[in-house]
JSON list of N, CA and C in Angstrom, two decimals:
[
{"chain": "A", "resi": 1, "resn": "MET", "atom": "N", "xyz": [0.84, -1.19, 0.00]},
{"chain": "A", "resi": 1, "resn": "MET", "atom": "CA", "xyz": [0.00, 0.00, 0.00]},
{"chain": "A", "resi": 1, "resn": "MET", "atom": "C", "xyz": [0.88, 1.25, 0.00]},
{"chain": "A", "resi": 2, "resn": "PHE", "atom": "N", "xyz": [0.29, 2.36, -0.43]},
{"chain": "A", "resi": 2, "resn": "PHE", "atom": "CA", "xyz": [1.00, 3.62, -0.48]},
{"chain": "A", "resi": 2, "resn": "PHE", "atom": "C", "xyz": [0.00, 4.77, -0.44]},
{"chain": "A", "resi": 3, "resn": "ILE", "atom": "N", "xyz": [0.52, 5.99, -0.23]},
{"chain": "A", "resi": 3, "resn": "ILE", "atom": "CA", "xyz": [-0.32, 7.19, -0.22]},
{"chain": "A", "resi": 3, "resn": "ILE", "atom": "C", "xyz": [-0.43, 7.72, -1.65]},
{"chain": "A", "resi": 4, "resn": "GLU", "atom": "N", "xyz": [-1.65, 7.92, -2.11]},
{"chain": "A", "resi": 4, "resn": "GLU", "atom": "CA", "xyz": [-1.87, 8.54, -3.41]},
{"chain": "A", "resi": 4, "resn": "GLU", "atom": "C", "xyz": [-1.91, 10.06, -3.22]},
{"chain": "A", "resi": 5, "resn": "TYR", "atom": "N", "xyz": [-1.10, 10.78, -3.98]},
{"chain": "A", "resi": 5, "resn": "TYR", "atom": "CA", "xyz": [-1.06, 12.23, -3.88]},
{"chain": "A", "resi": 5, "resn": "TYR", "atom": "C", "xyz": [-0.51, 12.82, -5.17]},
{"chain": "A", "resi": 6, "resn": "SER", "atom": "N", "xyz": [-0.69, 14.12, -5.32]},
{"chain": "A", "resi": 6, "resn": "SER", "atom": "CA", "xyz": [-0.19, 14.83, -6.49]},
{"chain": "A", "resi": 6, "resn": "SER", "atom": "C", "xyz": [1.10, 15.54, -6.11]},
{"chain": "A", "resi": 7, "resn": "GLU", "atom": "N", "xyz": [2.20, 15.13, -6.72]},
{"chain": "A", "resi": 7, "resn": "GLU", "atom": "CA", "xyz": [3.48, 15.80, -6.47]},
{"chain": "A", "resi": 7, "resn": "GLU", "atom": "C", "xyz": [3.40, 17.27, -6.88]},
{"chain": "A", "resi": 8, "resn": "TYR", "atom": "N", "xyz": [2.70, 17.54, -7.98]},
{"chain": "A", "resi": 8, "resn": "TYR", "atom": "CA", "xyz": [2.56, 18.92, -8.47]},
{"chain": "A", "resi": 8, "resn": "TYR", "atom": "C", "xyz": [1.89, 19.81, -7.42]},
{"chain": "A", "resi": 9, "resn": "GLU", "atom": "N", "xyz": [0.82, 19.32, -6.80]},
{"chain": "A", "resi": 9, "resn": "GLU", "atom": "CA", "xyz": [0.10, 20.12, -5.81]},
{"chain": "A", "resi": 9, "resn": "GLU", "atom": "C", "xyz": [0.96, 20.40, -4.58]},
{"chain": "A", "resi": 10, "resn": "LEU", "atom": "N", "xyz": [1.78, 19.44, -4.16]},
{"chain": "A", "resi": 10, "resn": "LEU", "atom": "CA", "xyz": [2.68, 19.68, -3.04]},
{"chain": "A", "resi": 10, "resn": "LEU", "atom": "C", "xyz": [3.78, 20.68, -3.42]},
{"chain": "A", "resi": 11, "resn": "LEU", "atom": "N", "xyz": [4.28, 20.59, -4.65]},
{"chain": "A", "resi": 11, "resn": "LEU", "atom": "CA", "xyz": [5.26, 21.57, -5.12]},
{"chain": "A", "resi": 11, "resn": "LEU", "atom": "C", "xyz": [4.65, 22.98, -5.12]},
{"chain": "A", "resi": 12, "resn": "GLU", "atom": "N", "xyz": [3.41, 23.07, -5.56]},
{"chain": "A", "resi": 12, "resn": "GLU", "atom": "CA", "xyz": [2.71, 24.35, -5.62]},
{"chain": "A", "resi": 12, "resn": "GLU", "atom": "C", "xyz": [2.49, 24.91, -4.20]},
{"chain": "A", "resi": 13, "resn": "LEU", "atom": "N", "xyz": [2.10, 24.06, -3.28]},
{"chain": "A", "resi": 13, "resn": "LEU", "atom": "CA", "xyz": [1.83, 24.50, -1.91]},
{"chain": "A", "resi": 13, "resn": "LEU", "atom": "C", "xyz": [3.10, 24.94, -1.18]},
{"chain": "A", "resi": 14, "resn": "PHE", "atom": "N", "xyz": [4.15, 24.13, -1.26]},
{"chain": "A", "resi": 14, "resn": "PHE", "atom": "CA", "xyz": [5.37, 24.41, -0.51]},
{"chain": "A", "resi": 14, "resn": "PHE", "atom": "C", "xyz": [6.39, 25.24, -1.29]},
{"chain": "A", "resi": 15, "resn": "GLN", "atom": "N", "xyz": [6.16, 25.43, -2.58]},
{"chain": "A", "resi": 15, "resn": "GLN", "atom": "CA", "xyz": [7.01, 26.24, -3.44]},
{"chain": "A", "resi": 15, "resn": "GLN", "atom": "C", "xyz": [8.47, 25.77, -3.40]},
{"chain": "A", "resi": 16, "resn": "SER", "atom": "N", "xyz": [8.65, 24.46, -3.25]},
{"chain": "A", "resi": 16, "resn": "SER", "atom": "CA", "xyz": [10.00, 23.88, -3.25]},
{"chain": "A", "resi": 16, "resn": "SER", "atom": "C", "xyz": [9.92, 22.38, -3.51]},
{"chain": "A", "resi": 17, "resn": "GLU", "atom": "N", "xyz": [11.04, 21.84, -3.93]},
{"chain": "A", "resi": 17, "resn": "GLU", "atom": "CA", "xyz": [11.14, 20.41, -4.17]},
{"chain": "A", "resi": 17, "resn": "GLU", "atom": "C", "xyz": [11.20, 19.67, -2.84]},
{"chain": "A", "resi": 18, "resn": "PRO", "atom": "N", "xyz": [10.77, 18.42, -2.82]},
{"chain": "A", "resi": 18, "resn": "PRO", "atom": "CA", "xyz": [10.89, 17.65, -1.58]},
{"chain": "A", "resi": 18, "resn": "PRO", "atom": "C", "xyz": [12.35, 17.29, -1.29]},
{"chain": "A", "resi": 19, "resn": "ILE", "atom": "N", "xyz": [12.63, 17.06, -0.04]},
{"chain": "A", "resi": 19, "resn": "ILE", "atom": "CA", "xyz": [13.94, 16.59, 0.40]},
{"chain": "A", "resi": 19, "resn": "ILE", "atom": "C", "xyz": [13.78, 15.13, 0.80]},
{"chain": "A", "resi": 20, "resn": "SER", "atom": "N", "xyz": [14.62, 14.27, 0.29]},
{"chain": "A", "resi": 20, "resn": "SER", "atom": "CA", "xyz": [14.57, 12.87, 0.67]},
{"chain": "A", "resi": 20, "resn": "SER", "atom": "C", "xyz": [15.21, 12.69, 2.04]},
{"chain": "A", "resi": 21, "resn": "ILE", "atom": "N", "xyz": [14.51, 12.05, 2.95]},
{"chain": "A", "resi": 21, "resn": "ILE", "atom": "CA", "xyz": [15.05, 11.81, 4.29]},
{"chain": "A", "resi": 21, "resn": "ILE", "atom": "C", "xyz": [16.15, 10.75, 4.23]},
{"chain": "A", "resi": 22, "resn": "THR", "atom": "N", "xyz": [16.01, 9.78, 3.33]},
{"chain": "A", "resi": 22, "resn": "THR", "atom": "CA", "xyz": [16.98, 8.69, 3.23]},
{"chain": "A", "resi": 22, "resn": "THR", "atom": "C", "xyz": [18.09, 8.96, 2.23]},
{"chain": "A", "resi": 23, "resn": "GLY", "atom": "N", "xyz": [17.93, 10.01, 1.42]},
{"chain": "A", "resi": 23, "resn": "GLY", "atom": "CA", "xyz": [18.89, 10.30, 0.37]},
{"chain": "A", "resi": 23, "resn": "GLY", "atom": "C", "xyz": [18.49, 9.74, -0.97]},
{"chain": "A", "resi": 24, "resn": "ASN", "atom": "N", "xyz": [17.36, 9.04, -1.03]},
{"chain": "A", "resi": 24, "resn": "ASN", "atom": "CA", "xyz": [16.85, 8.45, -2.27]},
{"chain": "A", "resi": 24, "resn": "ASN", "atom": "C", "xyz": [15.36, 8.75, -2.37]},
{"chain": "A", "resi": 25, "resn": "LEU", "atom": "N", "xyz": [14.96, 9.60, -3.31]},
{"chain": "A", "resi": 25, "resn": "LEU", "atom": "CA", "xyz": [13.55, 9.98, -3.44]},
{"chain": "A", "resi": 25, "resn": "LEU", "atom": "C", "xyz": [12.62, 8.78, -3.66]},
{"chain": "A", "resi": 26, "resn": "ASP", "atom": "N", "xyz": [13.14, 7.73, -4.29]},
{"chain": "A", "resi": 26, "resn": "ASP", "atom": "CA", "xyz": [12.31, 6.55, -4.56]},
{"chain": "A", "resi": 26, "resn": "ASP", "atom": "C", "xyz": [11.94, 5.77, -3.31]},
{"chain": "A", "resi": 27, "resn": "ASP", "atom": "N", "xyz": [12.61, 6.04, -2.18]},
{"chain": "A", "resi": 27, "resn": "ASP", "atom": "CA", "xyz": [12.26, 5.36, -0.92]},
{"chain": "A", "resi": 27, "resn": "ASP", "atom": "C", "xyz": [10.92, 5.84, -0.37]},
{"chain": "A", "resi": 28, "resn": "GLY", "atom": "N", "xyz": [10.47, 7.01, -0.82]},
{"chain": "A", "resi": 28, "resn": "GLY", "atom": "CA", "xyz": [9.16, 7.52, -0.42]},
{"chain": "A", "resi": 28, "resn": "GLY", "atom": "C", "xyz": [9.12, 8.20, 0.93]},
{"chain": "A", "resi": 29, "resn": "GLU", "atom": "N", "xyz": [10.28, 8.47, 1.54]},
{"chain": "A", "resi": 29, "resn": "GLU", "atom": "CA", "xyz": [10.32, 9.22, 2.80]},
{"chain": "A", "resi": 29, "resn": "GLU", "atom": "C", "xyz": [10.75, 10.65, 2.47]},
{"chain": "A", "resi": 30, "resn": "LEU", "atom": "N", "xyz": [9.77, 11.54, 2.44]},
{"chain": "A", "resi": 30, "resn": "LEU", "atom": "CA", "xyz": [9.98, 12.88, 1.92]},
{"chain": "A", "resi": 30, "resn": "LEU", "atom": "C", "xyz": [9.64, 13.96, 2.94]},
{"chain": "A", "resi": 31, "resn": "MET", "atom": "N", "xyz": [10.34, 15.09, 2.83]},
{"chain": "A", "resi": 31, "resn": "MET", "atom": "CA", "xyz": [10.06, 16.24, 3.67]},
{"chain": "A", "resi": 31, "resn": "MET", "atom": "C", "xyz": [9.90, 17.47, 2.78]},
{"chain": "A", "resi": 32, "resn": "TYR", "atom": "N", "xyz": [8.81, 18.19, 3.00]},
{"chain": "A", "resi": 32, "resn": "TYR", "atom": "CA", "xyz": [8.57, 19.47, 2.33]},
{"chain": "A", "resi": 32, "resn": "TYR", "atom": "C", "xyz": [8.63, 20.56, 3.41]},
{"chain": "A", "resi": 33, "resn": "MET", "atom": "N", "xyz": [9.23, 21.68, 3.06]},
{"chain": "A", "resi": 33, "resn": "MET", "atom": "CA", "xyz": [9.32, 22.79, 4.01]},
{"chain": "A", "resi": 33, "resn": "MET", "atom": "C", "xyz": [8.93, 24.09, 3.32]},
{"chain": "A", "resi": 34, "resn": "TYR", "atom": "N", "xyz": [8.32, 24.96, 4.11]},
{"chain": "A", "resi": 34, "resn": "TYR", "atom": "CA", "xyz": [7.98, 26.30, 3.62]},
{"chain": "A", "resi": 34, "resn": "TYR", "atom": "C", "xyz": [8.19, 27.27, 4.77]},
{"chain": "A", "resi": 35, "resn": "GLU", "atom": "N", "xyz": [8.82, 28.39, 4.46]},
{"chain": "A", "resi": 35, "resn": "GLU", "atom": "CA", "xyz": [9.01, 29.45, 5.46]},
{"chain": "A", "resi": 35, "resn": "GLU", "atom": "C", "xyz": [8.84, 30.79, 4.77]},
{"chain": "A", "resi": 36, "resn": "ASP", "atom": "N", "xyz": [8.11, 31.70, 5.42]},
{"chain": "A", "resi": 36, "resn": "ASP", "atom": "CA", "xyz": [7.94, 33.02, 4.81]},
{"chain": "A", "resi": 36, "resn": "ASP", "atom": "C", "xyz": [8.65, 34.08, 5.64]},
{"chain": "A", "resi": 37, "resn": "ASP", "atom": "N", "xyz": [8.61, 35.31, 5.17]},
{"chain": "A", "resi": 37, "resn": "ASP", "atom": "CA", "xyz": [9.31, 36.40, 5.84]},
{"chain": "A", "resi": 37, "resn": "ASP", "atom": "C", "xyz": [8.64, 36.85, 7.13]},
{"chain": "A", "resi": 38, "resn": "ARG", "atom": "N", "xyz": [7.44, 36.37, 7.39]},
{"chain": "A", "resi": 38, "resn": "ARG", "atom": "CA", "xyz": [6.76, 36.72, 8.64]},
{"chain": "A", "resi": 38, "resn": "ARG", "atom": "C", "xyz": [7.07, 35.71, 9.75]},
{"chain": "A", "resi": 39, "resn": "LYS", "atom": "N", "xyz": [7.94, 34.76, 9.46]},
{"chain": "A", "resi": 39, "resn": "LYS", "atom": "CA", "xyz": [8.42, 33.75, 10.42]},
{"chain": "A", "resi": 39, "resn": "LYS", "atom": "C", "xyz": [7.45, 32.58, 10.62]},
{"chain": "A", "resi": 40, "resn": "PHE", "atom": "N", "xyz": [6.55, 32.36, 9.65]},
{"chain": "A", "resi": 40, "resn": "PHE", "atom": "CA", "xyz": [5.75, 31.13, 9.66]},
{"chain": "A", "resi": 40, "resn": "PHE", "atom": "C", "xyz": [6.58, 30.03, 9.01]},
{"chain": "A", "resi": 41, "resn": "LYS", "atom": "N", "xyz": [6.54, 28.85, 9.58]},
{"chain": "A", "resi": 41, "resn": "LYS", "atom": "CA", "xyz": [7.28, 27.72, 9.02]},
{"chain": "A", "resi": 41, "resn": "LYS", "atom": "C", "xyz": [6.40, 26.48, 9.06]},
{"chain": "A", "resi": 42, "resn": "LEU", "atom": "N", "xyz": [6.34, 25.81, 7.93]},
{"chain": "A", "resi": 42, "resn": "LEU", "atom": "CA", "xyz": [5.57, 24.58, 7.78]},
{"chain": "A", "resi": 42, "resn": "LEU", "atom": "C", "xyz": [6.55, 23.46, 7.45]},
{"chain": "A", "resi": 43, "resn": "ILE", "atom": "N", "xyz": [6.45, 22.36, 8.17]},
{"chain": "A", "resi": 43, "resn": "ILE", "atom": "CA", "xyz": [7.25, 21.17, 7.86]},
{"chain": "A", "resi": 43, "resn": "ILE", "atom": "C", "xyz": [6.28, 20.02, 7.70]},
{"chain": "A", "resi": 44, "resn": "PHE", "atom": "N", "xyz": [6.35, 19.38, 6.54]},
{"chain": "A", "resi": 44, "resn": "PHE", "atom": "CA", "xyz": [5.44, 18.29, 6.18]},
{"chain": "A", "resi": 44, "resn": "PHE", "atom": "C", "xyz": [6.29, 17.08, 5.82]},
{"chain": "A", "resi": 45, "resn": "ILE", "atom": "N", "xyz": [6.13, 16.01, 6.56]},
{"chain": "A", "resi": 45, "resn": "ILE", "atom": "CA", "xyz": [6.90, 14.79, 6.32]},
{"chain": "A", "resi": 45, "resn": "ILE", "atom": "C", "xyz": [5.93, 13.67, 5.99]},
{"chain": "A", "resi": 46, "resn": "LEU", "atom": "N", "xyz": [6.21, 12.95, 4.91]},
{"chain": "A", "resi": 46, "resn": "LEU", "atom": "CA", "xyz": [5.37, 11.82, 4.59]},
{"chain": "A", "resi": 46, "resn": "LEU", "atom": "C", "xyz": [6.22, 10.61, 4.25]},
{"chain": "A", "resi": 47, "resn": "ASP", "atom": "N", "xyz": [5.71, 9.47, 4.65]},
{"chain": "A", "resi": 47, "resn": "ASP", "atom": "CA", "xyz": [6.30, 8.20, 4.28]},
{"chain": "A", "resi": 47, "resn": "ASP", "atom": "C", "xyz": [5.24, 7.51, 3.42]},
{"chain": "A", "resi": 48, "resn": "VAL", "atom": "N", "xyz": [5.48, 7.52, 2.13]},
{"chain": "A", "resi": 48, "resn": "VAL", "atom": "CA", "xyz": [4.50, 7.06, 1.16]},
{"chain": "A", "resi": 48, "resn": "VAL", "atom": "C", "xyz": [4.12, 5.60, 1.38]},
{"chain": "A", "resi": 49, "resn": "TYR", "atom": "N", "xyz": [5.09, 4.77, 1.72]},
{"chain": "A", "resi": 49, "resn": "TYR", "atom": "CA", "xyz": [4.82, 3.33, 1.83]},
{"chain": "A", "resi": 49, "resn": "TYR", "atom": "C", "xyz": [4.36, 2.90, 3.22]},
{"chain": "A", "resi": 50, "resn": "LYS", "atom": "N", "xyz": [4.76, 3.62, 4.26]},
{"chain": "A", "resi": 50, "resn": "LYS", "atom": "CA", "xyz": [4.25, 3.33, 5.62]},
{"chain": "A", "resi": 50, "resn": "LYS", "atom": "C", "xyz": [2.92, 4.01, 5.86]},
{"chain": "A", "resi": 51, "resn": "GLN", "atom": "N", "xyz": [2.51, 4.88, 4.95]},
{"chain": "A", "resi": 51, "resn": "GLN", "atom": "CA", "xyz": [1.26, 5.61, 4.99]},
{"chain": "A", "resi": 51, "resn": "GLN", "atom": "C", "xyz": [1.14, 6.50, 6.23]},
{"chain": "A", "resi": 52, "resn": "THR", "atom": "N", "xyz": [2.22, 7.23, 6.52]},
{"chain": "A", "resi": 52, "resn": "THR", "atom": "CA", "xyz": [2.21, 8.15, 7.65]},
{"chain": "A", "resi": 52, "resn": "THR", "atom": "C", "xyz": [2.53, 9.56, 7.18]},
{"chain": "A", "resi": 53, "resn": "VAL", "atom": "N", "xyz": [1.96, 10.54, 7.89]},
{"chain": "A", "resi": 53, "resn": "VAL", "atom": "CA", "xyz": [2.16, 11.95, 7.58]},
{"chain": "A", "resi": 53, "resn": "VAL", "atom": "C", "xyz": [2.34, 12.71, 8.89]},
{"chain": "A", "resi": 54, "resn": "SER", "atom": "N", "xyz": [3.26, 13.66, 8.89]},
{"chain": "A", "resi": 54, "resn": "SER", "atom": "CA", "xyz": [3.48, 14.52, 10.04]},
{"chain": "A", "resi": 54, "resn": "SER", "atom": "C", "xyz": [3.47, 15.96, 9.55]},
{"chain": "A", "resi": 55, "resn": "LEU", "atom": "N", "xyz": [2.82, 16.83, 10.29]},
{"chain": "A", "resi": 55, "resn": "LEU", "atom": "CA", "xyz": [2.75, 18.24, 9.93]},
{"chain": "A", "resi": 55, "resn": "LEU", "atom": "C", "xyz": [3.02, 19.08, 11.17]},
{"chain": "A", "resi": 56, "resn": "SER", "atom": "N", "xyz": [3.93, 20.04, 11.05]},
{"chain": "A", "resi": 56, "resn": "SER", "atom": "CA", "xyz": [4.14, 20.99, 12.15]},
{"chain": "A", "resi": 56, "resn": "SER", "atom": "C", "xyz": [4.12, 22.40, 11.59]},
{"chain": "A", "resi": 57, "resn": "ILE", "atom": "N", "xyz": [3.54, 23.29, 12.38]},
{"chain": "A", "resi": 57, "resn": "ILE", "atom": "CA", "xyz": [3.46, 24.70, 12.03]},
{"chain": "A", "resi": 57, "resn": "ILE", "atom": "C", "xyz": [4.05, 25.49, 13.19]},
{"chain": "A", "resi": 58, "resn": "THR", "atom": "N", "xyz": [5.01, 26.35, 12.88]},
{"chain": "A", "resi": 58, "resn": "THR", "atom": "CA", "xyz": [5.59, 27.20, 13.90]},
{"chain": "A", "resi": 58, "resn": "THR", "atom": "C", "xyz": [5.49, 28.66, 13.47]},
{"chain": "A", "resi": 59, "resn": "PHE", "atom": "N", "xyz": [5.45, 29.53, 14.46]},
{"chain": "A", "resi": 59, "resn": "PHE", "atom": "CA", "xyz": [5.45, 30.96, 14.22]},
{"chain": "A", "resi": 59, "resn": "PHE", "atom": "C", "xyz": [6.47, 31.58, 15.17]},
{"chain": "A", "resi": 60, "resn": "LYS", "atom": "N", "xyz": [7.47, 32.24, 14.62]},
{"chain": "A", "resi": 60, "resn": "LYS", "atom": "CA", "xyz": [8.55, 32.83, 15.40]},
{"chain": "A", "resi": 60, "resn": "LYS", "atom": "C", "xyz": [9.15, 31.80, 16.36]},
{"chain": "A", "resi": 61, "resn": "ASP", "atom": "N", "xyz": [9.40, 30.61, 15.84]},
{"chain": "A", "resi": 61, "resn": "ASP", "atom": "CA", "xyz": [10.00, 29.49, 16.58]},
{"chain": "A", "resi": 61, "resn": "ASP", "atom": "C", "xyz": [9.14, 28.94, 17.71]},
{"chain": "A", "resi": 62, "resn": "LEU", "atom": "N", "xyz": [7.87, 29.31, 17.76]},
{"chain": "A", "resi": 62, "resn": "LEU", "atom": "CA", "xyz": [6.94, 28.74, 18.74]},
{"chain": "A", "resi": 62, "resn": "LEU", "atom": "C", "xyz": [6.02, 27.76, 18.02]},
{"chain": "A", "resi": 63, "resn": "LEU", "atom": "N", "xyz": [5.89, 26.57, 18.57]},
{"chain": "A", "resi": 63, "resn": "LEU", "atom": "CA", "xyz": [5.05, 25.54, 17.96]},
{"chain": "A", "resi": 63, "resn": "LEU", "atom": "C", "xyz": [3.58, 25.90, 18.08]},
{"chain": "A", "resi": 64, "resn": "VAL", "atom": "N", "xyz": [2.90, 25.97, 16.95]},
{"chain": "A", "resi": 64, "resn": "VAL", "atom": "CA", "xyz": [1.48, 26.30, 16.90]},
{"chain": "A", "resi": 64, "resn": "VAL", "atom": "C", "xyz": [0.65, 25.03, 16.76]},
{"chain": "A", "resi": 65, "resn": "PHE", "atom": "N", "xyz": [1.11, 24.10, 15.92]},
{"chain": "A", "resi": 65, "resn": "PHE", "atom": "CA", "xyz": [0.39, 22.85, 15.67]},
{"chain": "A", "resi": 65, "resn": "PHE", "atom": "C", "xyz": [1.38, 21.75, 15.33]},
{"chain": "A", "resi": 66, "resn": "LYS", "atom": "N", "xyz": [1.11, 20.56, 15.86]},
{"chain": "A", "resi": 66, "resn": "LYS", "atom": "CA", "xyz": [1.87, 19.38, 15.44]},
{"chain": "A", "resi": 66, "resn": "LYS", "atom": "C", "xyz": [0.88, 18.22, 15.39]},
{"chain": "A", "resi": 67, "resn": "GLY", "atom": "N", "xyz": [0.85, 17.56, 14.25]},
{"chain": "A", "resi": 67, "resn": "GLY", "atom": "CA", "xyz": [-0.05, 16.43, 14.09]},
{"chain": "A", "resi": 67, "resn": "GLY", "atom": "C", "xyz": [0.66, 15.29, 13.39]},
{"chain": "A", "resi": 68, "resn": "GLU", "atom": "N", "xyz": [0.38, 14.09, 13.85]},
{"chain": "A", "resi": 68, "resn": "GLU", "atom": "CA", "xyz": [0.91, 12.89, 13.21]},
{"chain": "A", "resi": 68, "resn": "GLU", "atom": "C", "xyz": [-0.26, 12.00, 12.85]},
{"chain": "A", "resi": 69, "resn": "PHE", "atom": "N", "xyz": [-0.27, 11.54, 11.62]},
{"chain": "A", "resi": 69, "resn": "PHE", "atom": "CA", "xyz": [-1.41, 10.80, 11.10]},
{"chain": "A", "resi": 69, "resn": "PHE", "atom": "C", "xyz": [-0.92, 9.48, 10.51]},
{"chain": "A", "resi": 70, "resn": "SER", "atom": "N", "xyz": [-1.65, 8.42, 10.76]},
{"chain": "A", "resi": 70, "resn": "SER", "atom": "CA", "xyz": [-1.27, 7.11, 10.22]},
{"chain": "A", "resi": 70, "resn": "SER", "atom": "C", "xyz": [-2.43, 6.54, 9.41]},
{"chain": "A", "resi": 71, "resn": "ASN", "atom": "N", "xyz": [-2.13, 5.53, 8.65]},
{"chain": "A", "resi": 71, "resn": "ASN", "atom": "CA", "xyz": [-3.11, 4.89, 7.76]},
{"chain": "A", "resi": 71, "resn": "ASN", "atom": "C", "xyz": [-3.68, 5.87, 6.74]},
{"chain": "A", "resi": 72, "resn": "VAL", "atom": "N", "xyz": [-2.84, 6.78, 6.27]},
{"chain": "A", "resi": 72, "resn": "VAL", "atom": "CA", "xyz": [-3.24, 7.76, 5.24]},
{"chain": "A", "resi": 72, "resn": "VAL", "atom": "C", "xyz": [-3.17, 7.06, 3.89]},
{"chain": "A", "resi": 73, "resn": "THR", "atom": "N", "xyz": [-4.27, 7.02, 3.18]},
{"chain": "A", "resi": 73, "resn": "THR", "atom": "CA", "xyz": [-4.29, 6.34, 1.89]},
{"chain": "A", "resi": 73, "resn": "THR", "atom": "C", "xyz": [-4.24, 7.30, 0.71]},
{"chain": "A", "resi": 74, "resn": "SER", "atom": "N", "xyz": [-4.69, 8.56, 0.92]},
{"chain": "A", "resi": 74, "resn": "SER", "atom": "CA", "xyz": [-4.64, 9.53, -0.18]},
{"chain": "A", "resi": 74, "resn": "SER", "atom": "C", "xyz": [-4.71, 10.94, 0.40]},
{"chain": "A", "resi": 75, "resn": "MET", "atom": "N", "xyz": [-4.21, 11.87, -0.42]},
{"chain": "A", "resi": 75, "resn": "MET", "atom": "CA", "xyz": [-4.31, 13.29, -0.11]},
{"chain": "A", "resi": 75, "resn": "MET", "atom": "C", "xyz": [-4.76, 13.99, -1.38]},
{"chain": "A", "resi": 76, "resn": "LYS", "atom": "N", "xyz": [-5.70, 14.90, -1.24]},
{"chain": "A", "resi": 76, "resn": "LYS", "atom": "CA", "xyz": [-6.13, 15.63, -2.42]},
{"chain": "A", "resi": 76, "resn": "LYS", "atom": "C", "xyz": [-6.45, 17.07, -2.04]},
{"chain": "A", "resi": 77, "resn": "LYS", "atom": "N", "xyz": [-6.31, 17.93, -3.02]},
{"chain": "A", "resi": 77, "resn": "LYS", "atom": "CA", "xyz": [-6.57, 19.35, -2.86]},
{"chain": "A", "resi": 77, "resn": "LYS", "atom": "C", "xyz": [-8.06, 19.59, -2.86]},
{"chain": "A", "resi": 78, "resn": "ASP", "atom": "N", "xyz": [-8.52, 20.43, -1.96]},
{"chain": "A", "resi": 78, "resn": "ASP", "atom": "CA", "xyz": [-9.93, 20.80, -1.90]},
{"chain": "A", "resi": 78, "resn": "ASP", "atom": "C", "xyz": [-10.04, 22.24, -2.39]},
{"chain": "A", "resi": 79, "resn": "ASP", "atom": "N", "xyz": [-10.72, 22.45, -3.51]},
{"chain": "A", "resi": 79, "resn": "ASP", "atom": "CA", "xyz": [-10.83, 23.78, -4.09]},
{"chain": "A", "resi": 79, "resn": "ASP", "atom": "C", "xyz": [-12.06, 24.51, -3.63]},
{"chain": "A", "resi": 80, "resn": "GLY", "atom": "N", "xyz": [-12.55, 24.20, -2.43]},
{"chain": "A", "resi": 80, "resn": "GLY", "atom": "CA", "xyz": [-13.75, 24.86, -1.93]},
{"chain": "A", "resi": 80, "resn": "GLY", "atom": "C", "xyz": [-13.55, 26.35, -1.71]},
{"chain": "A", "resi": 81, "resn": "ILE", "atom": "N", "xyz": [-14.62, 27.11, -1.77]},
{"chain": "A", "resi": 81, "resn": "ILE", "atom": "CA", "xyz": [-14.58, 28.55, -1.58]},
{"chain": "A", "resi": 81, "resn": "ILE", "atom": "C", "xyz": [-15.06, 28.84, -0.17]},
{"chain": "A", "resi": 82, "resn": "PHE", "atom": "N", "xyz": [-14.34, 29.69, 0.53]},
{"chain": "A", "resi": 82, "resn": "PHE", "atom": "CA", "xyz": [-14.71, 30.03, 1.91]},
{"chain": "A", "resi": 82, "resn": "PHE", "atom": "C", "xyz": [-15.58, 31.24, 1.97]}
]
């Protein structure tokens, strides 16, 4: 089993290429990071084959949110209007 997701959508969201945790992108252990000039930082780690995802959000080096999710089978973009 693996997580189904769009690499393009993650590139668009994080505005950067993924970093391989193991040194080999094909292993499926990836980290995406985003940081802006206002000191918001997003770190998103996924293990495609173990079906796990971790997300942390910090603001000025203070942890705002940290979540770890298991048994993730897919991720998709929601284009809903707020």
